mmCIF file of C-alpha atoms in Angstrom:
data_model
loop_
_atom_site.group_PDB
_atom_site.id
_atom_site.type_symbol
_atom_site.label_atom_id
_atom_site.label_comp_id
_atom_site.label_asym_id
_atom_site.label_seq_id
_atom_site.Cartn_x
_atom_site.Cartn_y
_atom_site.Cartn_z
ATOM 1 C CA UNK A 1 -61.085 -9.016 63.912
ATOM 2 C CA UNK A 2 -59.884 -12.762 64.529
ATOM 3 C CA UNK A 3 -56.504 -11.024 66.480
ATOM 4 C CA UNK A 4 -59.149 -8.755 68.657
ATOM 5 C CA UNK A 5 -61.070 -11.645 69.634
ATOM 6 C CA UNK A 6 -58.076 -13.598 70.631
ATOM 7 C CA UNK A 7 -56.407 -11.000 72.676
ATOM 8 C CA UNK A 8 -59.866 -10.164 74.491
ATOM 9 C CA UNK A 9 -59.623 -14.107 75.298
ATOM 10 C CA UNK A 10 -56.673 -13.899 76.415
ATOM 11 C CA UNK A 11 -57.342 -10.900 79.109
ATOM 12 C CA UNK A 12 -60.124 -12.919 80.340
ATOM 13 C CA UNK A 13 -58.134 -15.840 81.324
ATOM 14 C CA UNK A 14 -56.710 -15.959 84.579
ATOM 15 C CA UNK A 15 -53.188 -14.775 84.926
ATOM 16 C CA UNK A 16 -51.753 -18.183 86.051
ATOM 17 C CA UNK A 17 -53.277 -19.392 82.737
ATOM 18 C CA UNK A 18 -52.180 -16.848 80.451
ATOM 19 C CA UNK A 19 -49.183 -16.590 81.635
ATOM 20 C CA UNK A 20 -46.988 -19.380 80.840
ATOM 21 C CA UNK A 21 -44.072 -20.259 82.910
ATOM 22 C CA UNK A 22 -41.310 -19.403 79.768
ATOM 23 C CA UNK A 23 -42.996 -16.841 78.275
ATOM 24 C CA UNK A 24 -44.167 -13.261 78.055
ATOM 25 C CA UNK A 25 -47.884 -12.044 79.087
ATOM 26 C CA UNK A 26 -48.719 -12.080 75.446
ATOM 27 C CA UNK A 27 -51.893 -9.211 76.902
ATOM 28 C CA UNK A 28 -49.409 -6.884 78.062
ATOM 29 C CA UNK A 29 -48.179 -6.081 75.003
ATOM 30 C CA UNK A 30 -45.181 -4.517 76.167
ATOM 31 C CA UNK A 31 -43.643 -2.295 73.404
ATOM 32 C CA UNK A 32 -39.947 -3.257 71.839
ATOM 33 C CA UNK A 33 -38.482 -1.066 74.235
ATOM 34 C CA UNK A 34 -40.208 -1.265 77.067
ATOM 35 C CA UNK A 35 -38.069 -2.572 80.272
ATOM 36 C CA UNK A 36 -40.737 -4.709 83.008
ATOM 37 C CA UNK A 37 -40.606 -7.308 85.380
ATOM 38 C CA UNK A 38 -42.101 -10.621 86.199
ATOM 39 C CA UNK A 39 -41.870 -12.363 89.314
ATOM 40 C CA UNK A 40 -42.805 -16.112 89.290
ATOM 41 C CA UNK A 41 -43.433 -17.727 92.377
ATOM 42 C CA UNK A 42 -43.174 -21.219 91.112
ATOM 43 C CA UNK A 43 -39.728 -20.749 89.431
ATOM 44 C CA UNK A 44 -38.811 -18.525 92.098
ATOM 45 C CA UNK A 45 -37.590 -15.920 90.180
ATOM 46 C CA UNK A 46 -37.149 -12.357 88.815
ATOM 47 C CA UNK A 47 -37.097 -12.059 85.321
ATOM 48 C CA UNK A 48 -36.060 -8.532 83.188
ATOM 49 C CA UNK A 49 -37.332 -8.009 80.263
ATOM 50 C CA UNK A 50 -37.028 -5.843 77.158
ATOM 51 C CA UNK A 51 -40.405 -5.790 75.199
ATOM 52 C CA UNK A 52 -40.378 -9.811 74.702
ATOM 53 C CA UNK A 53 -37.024 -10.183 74.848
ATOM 54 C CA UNK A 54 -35.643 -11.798 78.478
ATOM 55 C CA UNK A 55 -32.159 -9.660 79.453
ATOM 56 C CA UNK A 56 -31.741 -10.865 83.278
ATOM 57 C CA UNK A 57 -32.932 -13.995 85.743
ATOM 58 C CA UNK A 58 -32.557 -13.586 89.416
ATOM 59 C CA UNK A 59 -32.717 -16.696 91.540
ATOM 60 C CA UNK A 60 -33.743 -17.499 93.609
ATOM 61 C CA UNK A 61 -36.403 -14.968 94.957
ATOM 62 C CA UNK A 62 -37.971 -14.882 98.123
ATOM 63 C CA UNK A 63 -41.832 -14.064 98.305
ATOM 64 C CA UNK A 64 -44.068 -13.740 101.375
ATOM 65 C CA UNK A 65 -44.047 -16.679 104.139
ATOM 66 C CA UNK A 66 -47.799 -17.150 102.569
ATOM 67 C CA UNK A 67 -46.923 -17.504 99.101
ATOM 68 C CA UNK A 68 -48.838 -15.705 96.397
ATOM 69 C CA UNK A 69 -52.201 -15.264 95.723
ATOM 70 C CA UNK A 70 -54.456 -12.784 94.241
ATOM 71 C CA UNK A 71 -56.539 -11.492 97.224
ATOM 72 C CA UNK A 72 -54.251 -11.214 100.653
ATOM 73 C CA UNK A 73 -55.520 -8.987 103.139
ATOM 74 C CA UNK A 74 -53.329 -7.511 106.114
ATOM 75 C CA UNK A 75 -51.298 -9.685 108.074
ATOM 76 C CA UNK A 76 -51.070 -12.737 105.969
ATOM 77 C CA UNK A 77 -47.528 -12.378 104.904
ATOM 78 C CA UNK A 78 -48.944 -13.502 101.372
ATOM 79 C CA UNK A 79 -47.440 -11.528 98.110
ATOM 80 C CA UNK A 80 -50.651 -10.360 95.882
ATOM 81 C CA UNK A 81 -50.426 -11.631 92.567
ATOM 82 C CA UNK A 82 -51.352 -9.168 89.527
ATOM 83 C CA UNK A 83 -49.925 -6.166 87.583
ATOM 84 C CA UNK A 84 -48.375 -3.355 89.066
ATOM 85 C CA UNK A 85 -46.066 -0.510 88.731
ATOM 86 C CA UNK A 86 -43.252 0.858 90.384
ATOM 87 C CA UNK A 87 -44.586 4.065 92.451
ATOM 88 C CA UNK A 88 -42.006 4.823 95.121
ATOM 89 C CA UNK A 89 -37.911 4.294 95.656
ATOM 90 C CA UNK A 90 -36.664 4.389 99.013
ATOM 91 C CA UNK A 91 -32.919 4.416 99.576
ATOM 92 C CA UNK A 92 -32.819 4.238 103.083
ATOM 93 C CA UNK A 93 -34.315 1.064 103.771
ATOM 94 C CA UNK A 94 -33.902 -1.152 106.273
ATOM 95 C CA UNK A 95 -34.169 -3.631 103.421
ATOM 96 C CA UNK A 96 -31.112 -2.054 101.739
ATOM 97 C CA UNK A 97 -33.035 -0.503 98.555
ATOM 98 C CA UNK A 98 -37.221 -0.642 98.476
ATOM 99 C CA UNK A 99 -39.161 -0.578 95.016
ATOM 100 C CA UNK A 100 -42.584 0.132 96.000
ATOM 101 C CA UNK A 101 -45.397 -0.754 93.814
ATOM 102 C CA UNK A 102 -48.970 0.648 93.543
ATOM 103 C CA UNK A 103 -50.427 -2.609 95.588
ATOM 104 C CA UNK A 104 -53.675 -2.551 96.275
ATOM 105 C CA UNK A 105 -55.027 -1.346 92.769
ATOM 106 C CA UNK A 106 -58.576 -0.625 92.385
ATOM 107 C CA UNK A 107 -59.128 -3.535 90.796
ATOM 108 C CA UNK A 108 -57.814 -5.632 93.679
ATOM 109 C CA UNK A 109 -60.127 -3.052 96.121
ATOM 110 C CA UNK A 110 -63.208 -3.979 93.870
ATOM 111 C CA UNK A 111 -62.213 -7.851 94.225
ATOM 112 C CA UNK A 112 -62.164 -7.473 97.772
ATOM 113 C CA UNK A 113 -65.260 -5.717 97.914
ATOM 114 C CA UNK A 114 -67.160 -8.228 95.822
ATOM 115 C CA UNK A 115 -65.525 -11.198 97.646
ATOM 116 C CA UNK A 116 -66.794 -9.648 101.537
ATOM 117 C CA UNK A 117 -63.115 -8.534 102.290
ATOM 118 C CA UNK A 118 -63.969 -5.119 102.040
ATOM 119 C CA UNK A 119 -67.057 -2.985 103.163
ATOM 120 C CA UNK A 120 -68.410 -0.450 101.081
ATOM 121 C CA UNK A 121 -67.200 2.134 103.229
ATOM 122 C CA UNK A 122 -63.891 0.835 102.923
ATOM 123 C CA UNK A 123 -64.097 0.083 98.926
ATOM 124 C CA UNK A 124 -65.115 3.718 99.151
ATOM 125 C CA UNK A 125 -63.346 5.369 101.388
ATOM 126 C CA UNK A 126 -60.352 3.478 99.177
ATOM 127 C CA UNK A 127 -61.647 4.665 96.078
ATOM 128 C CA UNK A 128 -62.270 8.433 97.091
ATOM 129 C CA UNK A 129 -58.436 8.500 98.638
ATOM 130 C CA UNK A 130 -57.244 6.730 95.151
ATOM 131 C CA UNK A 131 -58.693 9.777 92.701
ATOM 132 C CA UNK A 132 -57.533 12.302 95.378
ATOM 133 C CA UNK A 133 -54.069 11.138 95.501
ATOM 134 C CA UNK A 134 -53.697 9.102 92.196
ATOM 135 C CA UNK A 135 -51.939 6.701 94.492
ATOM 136 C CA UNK A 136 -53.609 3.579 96.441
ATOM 137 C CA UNK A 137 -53.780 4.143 99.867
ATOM 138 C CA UNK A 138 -51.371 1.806 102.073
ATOM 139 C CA UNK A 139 -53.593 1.322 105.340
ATOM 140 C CA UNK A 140 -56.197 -0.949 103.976
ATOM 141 C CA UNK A 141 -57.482 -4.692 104.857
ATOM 142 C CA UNK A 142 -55.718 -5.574 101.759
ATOM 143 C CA UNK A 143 -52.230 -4.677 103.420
ATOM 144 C CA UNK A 144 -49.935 -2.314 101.672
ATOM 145 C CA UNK A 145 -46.213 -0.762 101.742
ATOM 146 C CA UNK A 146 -45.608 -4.039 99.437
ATOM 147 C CA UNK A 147 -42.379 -3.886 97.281
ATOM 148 C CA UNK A 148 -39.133 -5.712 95.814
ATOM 149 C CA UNK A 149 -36.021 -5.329 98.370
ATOM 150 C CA UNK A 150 -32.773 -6.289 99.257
ATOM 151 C CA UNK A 151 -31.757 -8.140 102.075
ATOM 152 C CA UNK A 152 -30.569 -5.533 104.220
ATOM 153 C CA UNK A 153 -29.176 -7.524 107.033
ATOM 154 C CA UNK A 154 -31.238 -10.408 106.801
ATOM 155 C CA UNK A 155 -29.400 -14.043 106.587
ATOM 156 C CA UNK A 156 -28.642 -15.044 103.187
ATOM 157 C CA UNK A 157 -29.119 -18.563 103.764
ATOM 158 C CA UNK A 158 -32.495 -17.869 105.128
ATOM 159 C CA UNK A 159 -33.355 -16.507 101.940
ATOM 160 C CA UNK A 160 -31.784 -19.220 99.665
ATOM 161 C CA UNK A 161 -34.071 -21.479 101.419
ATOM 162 C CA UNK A 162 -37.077 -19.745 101.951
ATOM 163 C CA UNK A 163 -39.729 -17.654 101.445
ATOM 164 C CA UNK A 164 -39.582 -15.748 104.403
ATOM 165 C CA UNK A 165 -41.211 -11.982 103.626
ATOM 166 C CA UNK A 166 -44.620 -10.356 105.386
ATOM 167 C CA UNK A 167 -45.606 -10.036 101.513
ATOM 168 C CA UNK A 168 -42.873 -8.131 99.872
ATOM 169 C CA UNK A 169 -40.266 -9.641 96.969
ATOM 170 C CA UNK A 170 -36.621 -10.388 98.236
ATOM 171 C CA UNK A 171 -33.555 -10.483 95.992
ATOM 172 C CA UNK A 172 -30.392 -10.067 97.247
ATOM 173 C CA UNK A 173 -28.143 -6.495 98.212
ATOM 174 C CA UNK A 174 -26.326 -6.414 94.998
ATOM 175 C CA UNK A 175 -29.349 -7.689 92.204
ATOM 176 C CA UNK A 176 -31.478 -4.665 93.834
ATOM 177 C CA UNK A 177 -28.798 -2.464 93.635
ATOM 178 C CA UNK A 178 -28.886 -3.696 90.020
ATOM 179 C CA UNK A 179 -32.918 -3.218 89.884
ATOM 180 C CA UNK A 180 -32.794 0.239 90.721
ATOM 181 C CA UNK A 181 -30.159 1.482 88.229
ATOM 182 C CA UNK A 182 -32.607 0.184 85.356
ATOM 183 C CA UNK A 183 -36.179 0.600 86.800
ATOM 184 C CA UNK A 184 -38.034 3.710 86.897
ATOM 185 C CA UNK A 185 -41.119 4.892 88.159
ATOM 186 C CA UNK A 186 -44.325 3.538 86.293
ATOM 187 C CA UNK A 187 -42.072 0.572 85.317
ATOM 188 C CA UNK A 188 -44.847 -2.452 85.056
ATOM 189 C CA UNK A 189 -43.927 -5.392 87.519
ATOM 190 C CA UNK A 190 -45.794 -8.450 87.285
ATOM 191 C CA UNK A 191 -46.550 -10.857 89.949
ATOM 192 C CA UNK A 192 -47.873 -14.028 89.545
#
């Protein structure tokens, strides 16, 4: 009962808090074998990991020109913070390789609505499209068509420097290369 109690704690805290800068989500509770991702705005990095074990640290990252924060809406160039999944692989993009990730979830649609960003119509309208399709619908006031990419052309020194995304995650050419030989879809990514 005592371990219940703490993990419910624990899922109630916010994510910055929970999540310490050298360690796992302890509320994820990834299994042994289970391969995720965390992205850490502060370190700038991405890190791989293998249940609790850390295999890989990319750095640095770039992150949108707004930084990160848990409710962005369209046009902010901000990166939402939270836990996603991979949903989408696009080889062809003009961003060298795209991982797209399932950004806005419903819980970041019900935030919005709650916080005024979001009508009811919208929350749903975003809702209704979400059981239809099991997939979040990209043309929201949240933003959408966020992801982890390559630099495609871009300057490398640009991104060495700085943050410089409308809200996606930037490594370089050859670490997404790397990204998409181990990821998979539902692969959990989080952001923070």
């Amino acid at each position: 009962m005592p371990r219940l109690i703490f993990l419910l704690a624990l899922m109630l805290l916010p994510l910055s808090t929970a999540l310490g800068a050298t360690q796992s989500p302890v509320f994820l509770n990834p299994g042994p074998h289970e391969l995720w991702l965390l992205i850490d705005q502060s370190s700038s990095s991405l890190r791989i990991y293998r249940g609790e074990q850390m295999l890989e640290r990319f750095a640095p990252v770039s992150v949108g020109r707004g930084g990160v924060k848990r409710l962005r809406h369209q046009g902010d160039s901000s990166t939402p913070s939270g836990v996603f999944h991979i949903n989408r692989v696009k080889f062809d993009s003009d961003f060298h390789i795209f991982l797209g990730i399932d950004f806005p979830t419903a819980e970041h649609a019900r935030e919005a609505w709650e916080a005024g960003m979001m009508t009811a119509r919208e929350y749903g309208d975003f809702m209704s499209d979400l059981r239809r399709t099991g997939e979040p619908p990209q043309n929201t006031v949240l933003g959408g068509y966020i992801g982890i990419h390559g630099l495609g052309e871009a300057d490398p020194e640009i991104h060495r420097r700085f943050n410089w995304t409308q809200g996606c995650v930037a490594v370089t050419n050859s670490q997404i290369d790397h990204l998409a030989d181990m990821v998979t879809i539902g692969t959990r990514v989080v952001i923070r």
